[in-house]
C-alpha atoms as a PDB file:
ATOM      1  CA  UNK A   1      -1.877  28.456  -9.588  1.00  0.00           C
ATOM      2  CA  UNK A   2      -5.269  29.377 -10.980  1.00  0.00           C
ATOM      3  CA  UNK A   3      -7.833  30.847  -8.571  1.00  0.00           C
ATOM      4  CA  UNK A   4     -11.223  29.411  -9.420  1.00  0.00           C
ATOM      5  CA  UNK A   5     -14.249  31.688  -9.316  1.00  0.00           C
ATOM      6  CA  UNK A   6     -16.452  28.931  -7.877  1.00  0.00           C
ATOM      7  CA  UNK A   7     -15.644  25.833  -5.835  1.00  0.00           C
ATOM      8  CA  UNK A   8     -18.139  22.959  -5.850  1.00  0.00           C
ATOM      9  CA  UNK A   9     -17.843  20.230  -3.231  1.00  0.00           C
ATOM     10  CA  UNK A  10     -19.570  16.957  -4.060  1.00  0.00           C
ATOM     11  CA  UNK A  11     -20.371  14.157  -1.641  1.00  0.00           C
ATOM     12  CA  UNK A  12     -20.817  11.085  -3.835  1.00  0.00           C
ATOM     13  CA  UNK A  13     -22.987   8.087  -3.023  1.00  0.00           C
ATOM     14  CA  UNK A  14     -24.394   5.239  -5.092  1.00  0.00           C
ATOM     15  CA  UNK A  15     -27.734   6.896  -5.875  1.00  0.00           C
ATOM     16  CA  UNK A  16     -27.303  10.610  -5.137  1.00  0.00           C
ATOM     17  CA  UNK A  17     -24.871  13.521  -5.324  1.00  0.00           C
ATOM     18  CA  UNK A  18     -24.902  16.238  -2.669  1.00  0.00           C
ATOM     19  CA  UNK A  19     -23.426  19.419  -4.162  1.00  0.00           C
ATOM     20  CA  UNK A  20     -22.427  22.563  -2.287  1.00  0.00           C
ATOM     21  CA  UNK A  21     -21.042  25.808  -3.703  1.00  0.00           C
ATOM     22  CA  UNK A  22     -18.926  27.784  -1.228  1.00  0.00           C
ATOM     23  CA  UNK A  23     -19.260  31.147  -2.958  1.00  0.00           C
ATOM     24  CA  UNK A  24     -23.068  31.271  -3.219  1.00  0.00           C
ATOM     25  CA  UNK A  25     -23.639  29.077  -0.127  1.00  0.00           C
ATOM     26  CA  UNK A  26     -26.199  26.918  -1.894  1.00  0.00           C
ATOM     27  CA  UNK A  27     -26.812  23.166  -1.775  1.00  0.00           C
ATOM     28  CA  UNK A  28     -28.593  20.692  -4.026  1.00  0.00           C
ATOM     29  CA  UNK A  29     -29.121  16.926  -3.893  1.00  0.00           C
ATOM     30  CA  UNK A  30     -29.533  15.246  -7.271  1.00  0.00           C
ATOM     31  CA  UNK A  31     -29.811  11.664  -8.573  1.00  0.00           C
ATOM     32  CA  UNK A  32     -26.483  10.167  -9.624  1.00  0.00           C
ATOM     33  CA  UNK A  33     -27.381   9.865 -13.313  1.00  0.00           C
ATOM     34  CA  UNK A  34     -28.254  11.743 -16.493  1.00  0.00           C
ATOM     35  CA  UNK A  35     -31.515  13.177 -15.089  1.00  0.00           C
ATOM     36  CA  UNK A  36     -29.678  14.476 -12.065  1.00  0.00           C
ATOM     37  CA  UNK A  37     -26.972  16.056 -14.210  1.00  0.00           C
ATOM     38  CA  UNK A  38     -29.645  18.032 -16.085  1.00  0.00           C
ATOM     39  CA  UNK A  39     -30.929  19.355 -12.751  1.00  0.00           C
ATOM     40  CA  UNK A  40     -27.366  20.272 -11.835  1.00  0.00           C
ATOM     41  CA  UNK A  41     -26.969  22.364 -15.017  1.00  0.00           C
ATOM     42  CA  UNK A  42     -30.256  24.200 -14.286  1.00  0.00           C
ATOM     43  CA  UNK A  43     -29.201  24.786 -10.674  1.00  0.00           C
ATOM     44  CA  UNK A  44     -25.884  26.296 -11.799  1.00  0.00           C
ATOM     45  CA  UNK A  45     -27.673  28.620 -14.244  1.00  0.00           C
ATOM     46  CA  UNK A  46     -30.136  29.702 -11.546  1.00  0.00           C
ATOM     47  CA  UNK A  47     -27.318  30.698  -9.199  1.00  0.00           C
ATOM     48  CA  UNK A  48     -25.089  32.057 -12.019  1.00  0.00           C
ATOM     49  CA  UNK A  49     -22.367  29.488 -11.393  1.00  0.00           C
ATOM     50  CA  UNK A  50     -20.123  29.369 -14.455  1.00  0.00           C
ATOM     51  CA  UNK A  51     -18.931  25.785 -14.706  1.00  0.00           C
ATOM     52  CA  UNK A  52     -15.965  26.575 -16.979  1.00  0.00           C
ATOM     53  CA  UNK A  53     -14.676  28.855 -14.194  1.00  0.00           C
ATOM     54  CA  UNK A  54     -15.449  26.361 -11.427  1.00  0.00           C
ATOM     55  CA  UNK A  55     -13.472  23.564  -9.829  1.00  0.00           C
ATOM     56  CA  UNK A  56     -15.429  20.459  -8.859  1.00  0.00           C
ATOM     57  CA  UNK A  57     -13.898  18.650  -5.869  1.00  0.00           C
ATOM     58  CA  UNK A  58     -14.966  15.128  -4.916  1.00  0.00           C
ATOM     59  CA  UNK A  59     -13.677  12.184  -2.921  1.00  0.00           C
ATOM     60  CA  UNK A  60     -12.417   8.898  -4.320  1.00  0.00           C
ATOM     61  CA  UNK A  61     -15.243   6.427  -3.760  1.00  0.00           C
ATOM     62  CA  UNK A  62     -14.005   3.456  -5.778  1.00  0.00           C
ATOM     63  CA  UNK A  63     -16.510   3.803  -8.590  1.00  0.00           C
ATOM     64  CA  UNK A  64     -19.641   5.748  -7.689  1.00  0.00           C
ATOM     65  CA  UNK A  65     -18.145   8.991  -9.029  1.00  0.00           C
ATOM     66  CA  UNK A  66     -17.418   7.654 -12.544  1.00  0.00           C
ATOM     67  CA  UNK A  67     -20.777   8.672 -14.043  1.00  0.00           C
ATOM     68  CA  UNK A  68     -20.270  12.241 -12.898  1.00  0.00           C
ATOM     69  CA  UNK A  69     -16.639  12.216 -14.092  1.00  0.00           C
ATOM     70  CA  UNK A  70     -17.797  11.232 -17.573  1.00  0.00           C
ATOM     71  CA  UNK A  71     -20.337  14.054 -17.451  1.00  0.00           C
ATOM     72  CA  UNK A  72     -17.640  16.568 -16.412  1.00  0.00           C
ATOM     73  CA  UNK A  73     -15.346  15.450 -19.215  1.00  0.00           C
ATOM     74  CA  UNK A  74     -18.131  15.713 -21.794  1.00  0.00           C
ATOM     75  CA  UNK A  75     -18.807  19.314 -20.665  1.00  0.00           C
ATOM     76  CA  UNK A  76     -15.097  20.215 -20.156  1.00  0.00           C
ATOM     77  CA  UNK A  77     -15.715  20.940 -16.464  1.00  0.00           C
ATOM     78  CA  UNK A  78     -12.480  20.902 -14.389  1.00  0.00           C
ATOM     79  CA  UNK A  79     -12.588  18.397 -11.545  1.00  0.00           C
ATOM     80  CA  UNK A  80     -10.274  16.927  -8.943  1.00  0.00           C
ATOM     81  CA  UNK A  81     -10.591  13.691  -6.962  1.00  0.00           C
ATOM     82  CA  UNK A  82      -9.171  13.900  -3.432  1.00  0.00           C
ATOM     83  CA  UNK A  83      -8.519  11.073  -0.922  1.00  0.00           C
ATOM     84  CA  UNK A  84     -11.122  11.188   1.830  1.00  0.00           C
ATOM     85  CA  UNK A  85      -8.454  11.012   4.545  1.00  0.00           C
ATOM     86  CA  UNK A  86      -6.821  14.218   3.257  1.00  0.00           C
ATOM     87  CA  UNK A  87     -10.130  16.075   3.514  1.00  0.00           C
ATOM     88  CA  UNK A  88     -10.951  14.602   6.924  1.00  0.00           C
ATOM     89  CA  UNK A  89      -7.601  15.557   8.462  1.00  0.00           C
ATOM     90  CA  UNK A  90      -7.712  19.072   7.031  1.00  0.00           C
ATOM     91  CA  UNK A  91     -10.945  19.784   8.910  1.00  0.00           C
ATOM     92  CA  UNK A  92      -9.461  19.460  12.403  1.00  0.00           C
ATOM     93  CA  UNK A  93     -11.955  18.625  15.153  1.00  0.00           C
ATOM     94  CA  UNK A  94     -15.444  18.189  13.681  1.00  0.00           C
ATOM     95  CA  UNK A  95     -18.781  17.156  15.104  1.00  0.00           C
ATOM     96  CA  UNK A  96     -21.692  15.594  13.298  1.00  0.00           C
ATOM     97  CA  UNK A  97     -21.894  14.085   9.839  1.00  0.00           C
ATOM     98  CA  UNK A  98     -24.402  13.941   6.989  1.00  0.00           C
ATOM     99  CA  UNK A  99     -24.234  14.190   3.212  1.00  0.00           C
ATOM    100  CA  UNK A 100     -25.065  17.889   3.126  1.00  0.00           C
ATOM    101  CA  UNK A 101     -22.415  18.748   5.715  1.00  0.00           C
ATOM    102  CA  UNK A 102     -19.855  16.537   3.953  1.00  0.00           C
ATOM    103  CA  UNK A 103     -20.435  18.345   0.641  1.00  0.00           C
ATOM    104  CA  UNK A 104     -19.895  21.699   2.363  1.00  0.00           C
ATOM    105  CA  UNK A 105     -16.687  20.435   3.971  1.00  0.00           C
ATOM    106  CA  UNK A 106     -15.369  19.169   0.648  1.00  0.00           C
ATOM    107  CA  UNK A 107     -16.132  22.556  -0.948  1.00  0.00           C
ATOM    108  CA  UNK A 108     -14.376  24.301   1.942  1.00  0.00           C
ATOM    109  CA  UNK A 109     -11.338  22.070   1.430  1.00  0.00           C
ATOM    110  CA  UNK A 110     -11.235  22.965  -2.279  1.00  0.00           C
ATOM    111  CA  UNK A 111     -11.551  26.672  -1.520  1.00  0.00           C
ATOM    112  CA  UNK A 112      -8.738  26.594   1.043  1.00  0.00           C
ATOM    113  CA  UNK A 113      -6.393  24.351  -0.962  1.00  0.00           C
ATOM    114  CA  UNK A 114      -6.911  25.872  -4.436  1.00  0.00           C
ATOM    115  CA  UNK A 115      -3.193  26.684  -4.694  1.00  0.00           C
ATOM    116  CA  UNK A 116      -2.137  23.055  -4.335  1.00  0.00           C
ATOM    117  CA  UNK A 117      -5.052  21.109  -5.841  1.00  0.00           C
ATOM    118  CA  UNK A 118      -4.313  19.807  -9.313  1.00  0.00           C
ATOM    119  CA  UNK A 119      -7.029  19.263 -11.878  1.00  0.00           C
ATOM    120  CA  UNK A 120      -7.439  15.549 -12.548  1.00  0.00           C
ATOM    121  CA  UNK A 121      -6.461  14.223 -15.938  1.00  0.00           C
ATOM    122  CA  UNK A 122      -9.133  12.734 -18.217  1.00  0.00           C
ATOM    123  CA  UNK A 123     -10.326   9.334 -17.105  1.00  0.00           C
ATOM    124  CA  UNK A 124      -8.254   6.580 -18.725  1.00  0.00           C
ATOM    125  CA  UNK A 125     -10.733   3.777 -19.402  1.00  0.00           C
ATOM    126  CA  UNK A 126      -7.991   1.281 -20.286  1.00  0.00           C
ATOM    127  CA  UNK A 127      -6.237   1.814 -16.956  1.00  0.00           C
ATOM    128  CA  UNK A 128      -9.523   1.509 -15.068  1.00  0.00           C
ATOM    129  CA  UNK A 129     -10.307  -1.785 -16.800  1.00  0.00           C
ATOM    130  CA  UNK A 130      -6.797  -3.054 -16.002  1.00  0.00           C
ATOM    131  CA  UNK A 131      -7.292  -2.250 -12.304  1.00  0.00           C
ATOM    132  CA  UNK A 132     -10.678  -4.008 -12.350  1.00  0.00           C
ATOM    133  CA  UNK A 133      -9.107  -7.165 -13.827  1.00  0.00           C
ATOM    134  CA  UNK A 134      -6.355  -7.086 -11.206  1.00  0.00           C
ATOM    135  CA  UNK A 135      -8.915  -6.556  -8.444  1.00  0.00           C
ATOM    136  CA  UNK A 136     -10.983  -9.568  -9.512  1.00  0.00           C
ATOM    137  CA  UNK A 137      -7.837 -11.692  -9.766  1.00  0.00           C
ATOM    138  CA  UNK A 138      -6.767 -10.654  -6.267  1.00  0.00           C
ATOM    139  CA  UNK A 139     -10.133 -11.632  -4.786  1.00  0.00           C
ATOM    140  CA  UNK A 140     -10.047 -15.055  -6.440  1.00  0.00           C
ATOM    141  CA  UNK A 141      -6.467 -15.658  -5.269  1.00  0.00           C
ATOM    142  CA  UNK A 142      -7.516 -14.823  -1.711  1.00  0.00           C
ATOM    143  CA  UNK A 143     -10.544 -17.102  -1.965  1.00  0.00           C
ATOM    144  CA  UNK A 144      -8.349 -19.942  -3.214  1.00  0.00           C
ATOM    145  CA  UNK A 145      -5.926 -19.399  -0.329  1.00  0.00           C
ATOM    146  CA  UNK A 146      -8.840 -19.482   2.121  1.00  0.00           C
ATOM    147  CA  UNK A 147     -10.095 -22.819   0.782  1.00  0.00           C
ATOM    148  CA  UNK A 148      -6.567 -24.245   0.832  1.00  0.00           C
ATOM    149  CA  UNK A 149      -6.216 -23.235   4.473  1.00  0.00           C
ATOM    150  CA  UNK A 150      -9.563 -24.797   5.374  1.00  0.00           C
ATOM    151  CA  UNK A 151      -8.650 -28.018   3.552  1.00  0.00           C
ATOM    152  CA  UNK A 152      -5.313 -28.224   5.322  1.00  0.00           C
ATOM    153  CA  UNK A 153      -6.886 -27.666   8.738  1.00  0.00           C
ATOM    154  CA  UNK A 154      -9.574 -30.297   8.163  1.00  0.00           C
ATOM    155  CA  UNK A 155      -7.037 -32.897   7.061  1.00  0.00           C
ATOM    156  CA  UNK A 156      -4.929 -32.064  10.115  1.00  0.00           C
ATOM    157  CA  UNK A 157      -7.855 -32.394  12.540  1.00  0.00           C
ATOM    158  CA  UNK A 158      -9.293 -35.543  10.947  1.00  0.00           C
ATOM    159  CA  UNK A 159      -6.357 -37.442   9.400  1.00  0.00           C
ATOM    160  CA  UNK A 160      -8.359 -40.682   9.154  1.00  0.00           C
ATOM    161  CA  UNK A 161     -10.964 -39.250   6.767  1.00  0.00           C
ATOM    162  CA  UNK A 162     -11.004 -41.120   3.465  1.00  0.00           C
ATOM    163  CA  UNK A 163     -14.119 -39.922   1.660  1.00  0.00           C
ATOM    164  CA  UNK A 164     -15.079 -36.601   3.202  1.00  0.00           C
ATOM    165  CA  UNK A 165     -17.656 -34.421   1.440  1.00  0.00           C
ATOM    166  CA  UNK A 166     -16.227 -31.155   2.818  1.00  0.00           C
ATOM    167  CA  UNK A 167     -12.739 -31.995   1.611  1.00  0.00           C
ATOM    168  CA  UNK A 168     -14.142 -32.730  -1.838  1.00  0.00           C
ATOM    169  CA  UNK A 169     -15.960 -29.372  -1.870  1.00  0.00           C
ATOM    170  CA  UNK A 170     -12.773 -27.545  -0.879  1.00  0.00           C
ATOM    171  CA  UNK A 171     -10.756 -29.357  -3.557  1.00  0.00           C
ATOM    172  CA  UNK A 172     -13.395 -28.583  -6.198  1.00  0.00           C
ATOM    173  CA  UNK A 173     -13.432 -24.891  -5.293  1.00  0.00           C
ATOM    174  CA  UNK A 174      -9.622 -24.733  -5.372  1.00  0.00           C
ATOM    175  CA  UNK A 175      -9.547 -26.247  -8.881  1.00  0.00           C
ATOM    176  CA  UNK A 176     -12.266 -23.846 -10.055  1.00  0.00           C
ATOM    177  CA  UNK A 177     -10.347 -20.874  -8.733  1.00  0.00           C
ATOM    178  CA  UNK A 178      -7.139 -22.087 -10.361  1.00  0.00           C
ATOM    179  CA  UNK A 179      -8.920 -22.189 -13.711  1.00  0.00           C
ATOM    180  CA  UNK A 180     -10.345 -18.691 -13.168  1.00  0.00           C
ATOM    181  CA  UNK A 181      -6.906 -17.331 -12.249  1.00  0.00           C
ATOM    182  CA  UNK A 182      -5.435 -18.874 -15.387  1.00  0.00           C
ATOM    183  CA  UNK A 183      -8.279 -17.376 -17.444  1.00  0.00           C
ATOM    184  CA  UNK A 184      -7.703 -13.920 -15.927  1.00  0.00           C
ATOM    185  CA  UNK A 185      -3.956 -14.159 -16.554  1.00  0.00           C
ATOM    186  CA  UNK A 186      -4.673 -14.820 -20.221  1.00  0.00           C
ATOM    187  CA  UNK A 187      -7.094 -11.872 -20.252  1.00  0.00           C
ATOM    188  CA  UNK A 188      -4.443  -9.617 -18.711  1.00  0.00           C
ATOM    189  CA  UNK A 189      -1.818 -10.647 -21.255  1.00  0.00           C
ATOM    190  CA  UNK A 190      -4.279 -10.112 -24.097  1.00  0.00           C
ATOM    191  CA  UNK A 191      -5.049  -6.667 -22.668  1.00  0.00           C
ATOM    192  CA  UNK A 192      -1.334  -5.807 -22.667  1.00  0.00           C
ATOM    193  CA  UNK A 193      -0.954  -6.951 -26.279  1.00  0.00           C
ATOM    194  CA  UNK A 194      -3.858  -4.745 -27.378  1.00  0.00           C
ATOM    195  CA  UNK A 195      -2.393  -1.574 -25.798  1.00  0.00           C
ATOM    196  CA  UNK A 196       1.064  -0.793 -27.280  1.00  0.00           C
ATOM    197  CA  UNK A 197       1.844   2.031 -24.837  1.00  0.00           C
ATOM    198  CA  UNK A 198       1.222  -0.320 -21.895  1.00  0.00           C
ATOM    199  CA  UNK A 199       2.998  -3.260 -23.540  1.00  0.00           C
ATOM    200  CA  UNK A 200       6.191  -1.237 -23.943  1.00  0.00           C
ATOM    201  CA  UNK A 201       6.427  -0.373 -20.243  1.00  0.00           C
ATOM    202  CA  UNK A 202       5.290  -3.852 -19.210  1.00  0.00           C
ATOM    203  CA  UNK A 203       8.172  -5.479 -21.080  1.00  0.00           C
ATOM    204  CA  UNK A 204      10.598  -3.010 -19.508  1.00  0.00           C
ATOM    205  CA  UNK A 205       9.356  -3.786 -15.995  1.00  0.00           C
ATOM    206  CA  UNK A 206       9.491  -7.575 -16.247  1.00  0.00           C
ATOM    207  CA  UNK A 207      13.146  -7.308 -17.318  1.00  0.00           C
ATOM    208  CA  UNK A 208      13.864  -6.554 -13.626  1.00  0.00           C
ATOM    209  CA  UNK A 209      14.478  -9.650 -11.521  1.00  0.00           C
ATOM    210  CA  UNK A 210      11.712 -10.105  -8.988  1.00  0.00           C
ATOM    211  CA  UNK A 211       9.121  -8.130 -10.958  1.00  0.00           C
ATOM    212  CA  UNK A 212       6.587 -10.495 -12.512  1.00  0.00           C
ATOM    213  CA  UNK A 213       3.344  -9.994 -14.373  1.00  0.00           C
ATOM    214  CA  UNK A 214       1.200  -8.993 -11.384  1.00  0.00           C
ATOM    215  CA  UNK A 215       3.655  -6.479  -9.906  1.00  0.00           C
ATOM    216  CA  UNK A 216       4.360  -4.955 -13.310  1.00  0.00           C
ATOM    217  CA  UNK A 217       0.683  -4.513 -14.170  1.00  0.00           C
ATOM    218  CA  UNK A 218      -0.249  -3.237 -10.716  1.00  0.00           C
ATOM    219  CA  UNK A 219       2.505  -0.624 -10.951  1.00  0.00           C
ATOM    220  CA  UNK A 220       1.297   0.404 -14.401  1.00  0.00           C
ATOM    221  CA  UNK A 221      -2.298   0.544 -13.175  1.00  0.00           C
ATOM    222  CA  UNK A 222      -1.729   2.588 -10.033  1.00  0.00           C
ATOM    223  CA  UNK A 223       0.774   4.975 -11.633  1.00  0.00           C
ATOM    224  CA  UNK A 224      -1.569   5.272 -14.663  1.00  0.00           C
ATOM    225  CA  UNK A 225       1.256   4.047 -16.867  1.00  0.00           C
ATOM    226  CA  UNK A 226       3.795   6.232 -14.993  1.00  0.00           C
ATOM    227  CA  UNK A 227       1.938   9.488 -15.613  1.00  0.00           C
ATOM    228  CA  UNK A 228       0.508  10.388 -12.186  1.00  0.00           C
ATOM    229  CA  UNK A 229       3.671  10.157 -10.043  1.00  0.00           C
ATOM    230  CA  UNK A 230       6.547  12.583 -10.786  1.00  0.00           C
ATOM    231  CA  UNK A 231       9.308  10.294  -9.500  1.00  0.00           C
ATOM    232  CA  UNK A 232      10.097   7.005  -7.793  1.00  0.00           C
ATOM    233  CA  UNK A 233      10.194   8.479  -4.293  1.00  0.00           C
ATOM    234  CA  UNK A 234       6.678   9.913  -4.459  1.00  0.00           C
ATOM    235  CA  UNK A 235       5.369   6.499  -5.553  1.00  0.00           C
ATOM    236  CA  UNK A 236       7.378   4.793  -2.802  1.00  0.00           C
ATOM    237  CA  UNK A 237       5.716   7.094  -0.255  1.00  0.00           C
ATOM    238  CA  UNK A 238       2.306   6.129  -1.680  1.00  0.00           C
ATOM    239  CA  UNK A 239       3.163   2.426  -1.409  1.00  0.00           C
ATOM    240  CA  UNK A 240       4.501   2.909   2.133  1.00  0.00           C
ATOM    241  CA  UNK A 241       8.171   1.922   1.877  1.00  0.00           C
ATOM    242  CA  UNK A 242       9.816   5.277   2.716  1.00  0.00           C
ATOM    243  CA  UNK A 243      10.617   5.803   6.419  1.00  0.00           C
ATOM    244  CA  UNK A 244       9.978   9.158   8.093  1.00  0.00           C
ATOM    245  CA  UNK A 245      11.498  10.796  11.177  1.00  0.00           C
ATOM    246  CA  UNK A 246       9.745  10.348  14.512  1.00  0.00           C
ATOM    247  CA  UNK A 247      11.163  13.007  16.811  1.00  0.00           C
ATOM    248  CA  UNK A 248      10.151  16.169  18.623  1.00  0.00           C
ATOM    249  CA  UNK A 249      12.227  18.494  20.800  1.00  0.00           C
ATOM    250  CA  UNK A 250      14.551  16.742  23.224  1.00  0.00           C
ATOM    251  CA  UNK A 251      12.165  14.175  24.674  1.00  0.00           C
ATOM    252  CA  UNK A 252      11.028  12.202  21.630  1.00  0.00           C
ATOM    253  CA  UNK A 253      13.783  10.462  19.713  1.00  0.00           C
ATOM    254  CA  UNK A 254      12.121   7.550  17.984  1.00  0.00           C
ATOM    255  CA  UNK A 255      13.586   5.570  15.131  1.00  0.00           C
ATOM    256  CA  UNK A 256      12.517   6.269  11.579  1.00  0.00           C
ATOM    257  CA  UNK A 257       9.489   4.284  10.480  1.00  0.00           C
ATOM    258  CA  UNK A 258       7.167   3.986   7.515  1.00  0.00           C
ATOM    259  CA  UNK A 259       3.742   5.569   7.647  1.00  0.00           C
ATOM    260  CA  UNK A 260       0.657   3.350   8.076  1.00  0.00           C
ATOM    261  CA  UNK A 261      -1.060   5.586   5.513  1.00  0.00           C
ATOM    262  CA  UNK A 262      -0.197   3.631   2.372  1.00  0.00           C
ATOM    263  CA  UNK A 263      -1.604   1.398  -0.333  1.00  0.00           C
ATOM    264  CA  UNK A 264      -1.379  -1.902   1.558  1.00  0.00           C
ATOM    265  CA  UNK A 265      -2.322  -3.983  -1.480  1.00  0.00           C
ATOM    266  CA  UNK A 266       0.592  -2.674  -3.551  1.00  0.00           C
ATOM    267  CA  UNK A 267       2.952  -3.022  -0.618  1.00  0.00           C
ATOM    268  CA  UNK A 268       1.936  -6.634  -0.085  1.00  0.00           C
ATOM    269  CA  UNK A 269       2.575  -7.560  -3.710  1.00  0.00           C
ATOM    270  CA  UNK A 270       5.899  -5.712  -3.660  1.00  0.00           C
ATOM    271  CA  UNK A 271       6.912  -7.742  -0.605  1.00  0.00           C
ATOM    272  CA  UNK A 272       6.674 -10.929  -2.676  1.00  0.00           C
ATOM    273  CA  UNK A 273       8.737  -9.276  -5.420  1.00  0.00           C
ATOM    274  CA  UNK A 274      11.407  -8.244  -2.906  1.00  0.00           C
ATOM    275  CA  UNK A 275      11.663 -11.776  -1.518  1.00  0.00           C
ATOM    276  CA  UNK A 276      12.082 -13.156  -5.022  1.00  0.00           C
ATOM    277  CA  UNK A 277      14.658 -10.487  -5.906  1.00  0.00           C
ATOM    278  CA  UNK A 278      16.751 -11.245  -2.814  1.00  0.00           C
ATOM    279  CA  UNK A 279      16.785 -14.907  -3.835  1.00  0.00           C
ATOM    280  CA  UNK A 280      17.558 -14.516  -7.543  1.00  0.00           C
ATOM    281  CA  UNK A 281      19.330 -11.162  -7.956  1.00  0.00           C
ATOM    282  CA  UNK A 282      23.010 -11.422  -6.845  1.00  0.00           C
ATOM    283  CA  UNK A 283      23.370  -7.682  -6.257  1.00  0.00           C
ATOM    284  CA  UNK A 284      20.267  -7.384  -4.107  1.00  0.00           C
ATOM    285  CA  UNK A 285      21.121 -10.592  -2.267  1.00  0.00           C
ATOM    286  CA  UNK A 286      24.556  -9.248  -1.307  1.00  0.00           C
ATOM    287  CA  UNK A 287      22.992  -5.882  -0.405  1.00  0.00           C
ATOM    288  CA  UNK A 288      20.450  -7.602   1.856  1.00  0.00           C
ATOM    289  CA  UNK A 289      23.072  -9.774   3.586  1.00  0.00           C
ATOM    290  CA  UNK A 290      25.212  -6.723   4.397  1.00  0.00           C
ATOM    291  CA  UNK A 291      22.238  -4.778   5.731  1.00  0.00           C
ATOM    292  CA  UNK A 292      21.134  -7.662   7.950  1.00  0.00           C
ATOM    293  CA  UNK A 293      24.302  -7.302  10.025  1.00  0.00           C
ATOM    294  CA  UNK A 294      22.705  -4.375  11.864  1.00  0.00           C
ATOM    295  CA  UNK A 295      19.066  -4.318  10.713  1.00  0.00           C
ATOM    296  CA  UNK A 296      16.138  -6.699  11.064  1.00  0.00           C
ATOM    297  CA  UNK A 297      14.801  -8.662   8.106  1.00  0.00           C
ATOM    298  CA  UNK A 298      11.651  -6.570   7.605  1.00  0.00           C
ATOM    299  CA  UNK A 299      13.624  -3.315   7.463  1.00  0.00           C
ATOM    300  CA  UNK A 300      16.038  -4.823   4.936  1.00  0.00           C
ATOM    301  CA  UNK A 301      13.138  -6.135   2.859  1.00  0.00           C
ATOM    302  CA  UNK A 302      11.644  -2.642   2.893  1.00  0.00           C
ATOM    303  CA  UNK A 303      14.937  -1.264   1.548  1.00  0.00           C
ATOM    304  CA  UNK A 304      14.863  -3.831  -1.252  1.00  0.00           C
ATOM    305  CA  UNK A 305      11.301  -2.769  -2.164  1.00  0.00           C
ATOM    306  CA  UNK A 306      12.490   0.811  -2.514  1.00  0.00           C
ATOM    307  CA  UNK A 307      15.352  -0.301  -4.772  1.00  0.00           C
ATOM    308  CA  UNK A 308      12.896  -2.209  -6.975  1.00  0.00           C
ATOM    309  CA  UNK A 309      10.727   0.908  -7.292  1.00  0.00           C
ATOM    310  CA  UNK A 310      13.808   2.944  -8.259  1.00  0.00           C
ATOM    311  CA  UNK A 311      14.651   0.380 -10.926  1.00  0.00           C
ATOM    312  CA  UNK A 312      11.100   0.355 -12.312  1.00  0.00           C
ATOM    313  CA  UNK A 313      11.000   4.124 -12.703  1.00  0.00           C
ATOM    314  CA  UNK A 314      14.527   4.139 -14.157  1.00  0.00           C
ATOM    315  CA  UNK A 315      13.836   1.640 -16.954  1.00  0.00           C
ATOM    316  CA  UNK A 316      10.630   3.456 -17.927  1.00  0.00           C
ATOM    317  CA  UNK A 317      12.363   6.842 -17.931  1.00  0.00           C
ATOM    318  CA  UNK A 318      15.254   5.550 -20.051  1.00  0.00           C
ATOM    319  CA  UNK A 319      12.960   3.311 -22.152  1.00  0.00           C
ATOM    320  CA  UNK A 320      15.500   0.521 -22.022  1.00  0.00           C
ATOM    321  CA  UNK A 321      15.394  -2.881 -20.355  1.00  0.00           C
ATOM    322  CA  UNK A 322      17.231  -3.476 -17.099  1.00  0.00           C
ATOM    323  CA  UNK A 323      20.850  -4.553 -17.629  1.00  0.00           C
ATOM    324  CA  UNK A 324      22.574  -6.487 -14.862  1.00  0.00           C
ATOM    325  CA  UNK A 325      26.159  -5.154 -14.705  1.00  0.00           C
ATOM    326  CA  UNK A 326      26.793  -6.434 -11.209  1.00  0.00           C
ATOM    327  CA  UNK A 327      30.193  -7.930 -10.509  1.00  0.00           C
ATOM    328  CA  UNK A 328      30.872  -9.407  -7.094  1.00  0.00           C
ATOM    329  CA  UNK A 329      33.804  -7.790  -5.328  1.00  0.00           C
ATOM    330  CA  UNK A 330      36.858 -10.014  -5.027  1.00  0.00           C
END
């Protein structure tokens, strides 16, 4: 693994970037924009920091780092985005917190982990837009569910209401959200049609029983069209469906359990897919019924999620649709 000459840790916020270089022990705070990037270039020249021989390490922030990522790509500066939890846990016991200290800690993490840190691939704008569409759709679906719950509760508490203004408001909002969801679904399908490389994998994924449009597109989005996870198991760990041992010495002998550190949103959507698969896929239904003889429903459902992930990665790897060859034993 390449040993970088300089390691730059960047604490990203909406308006500013705090940058720390471990090797020269210098810090600068710049605006998060083109003017700030010019100051950053001057600062690097002043301290003889060669950016082509440097690794920039920053946290995922959900969007605030994208301006700086575009700048790095335009200047061919290597960078890596790291989950904040990974950096936090690597620091051990720490006291105090501010942007300057955080930048130094991120730089320290990059310096210590240079053998394992991988340089991030160029930002895929199509994938980012897909994830934004899915995010908006998810929020509207949740809002619709909230209004439906409120409407149901009000009708339960006041069954004699005939013309209630609140009920009408709830019903109006539900209809509006249904139209928006339909509009976003059309936008998502149009997006798939306009990107052949995504369309190919999308059609492969929906050939699997239980995997619908949302699960297929979310998998494509979060795997960056199956380029950022080496295999199905690593993605299953990220989603949170792989159990790990819980034991130590002779005193702790806990059962295996999944880690709470996972992408809960993906796991939730995959739960719906697993329930559908158990209902409509004969092989998975028989598998689930056998497992439920000695396991609880949630554990069995987790096993089905893992099988669905294996199938998704398999069809993409083989570039062929899923073929159901299941034959029930006599």
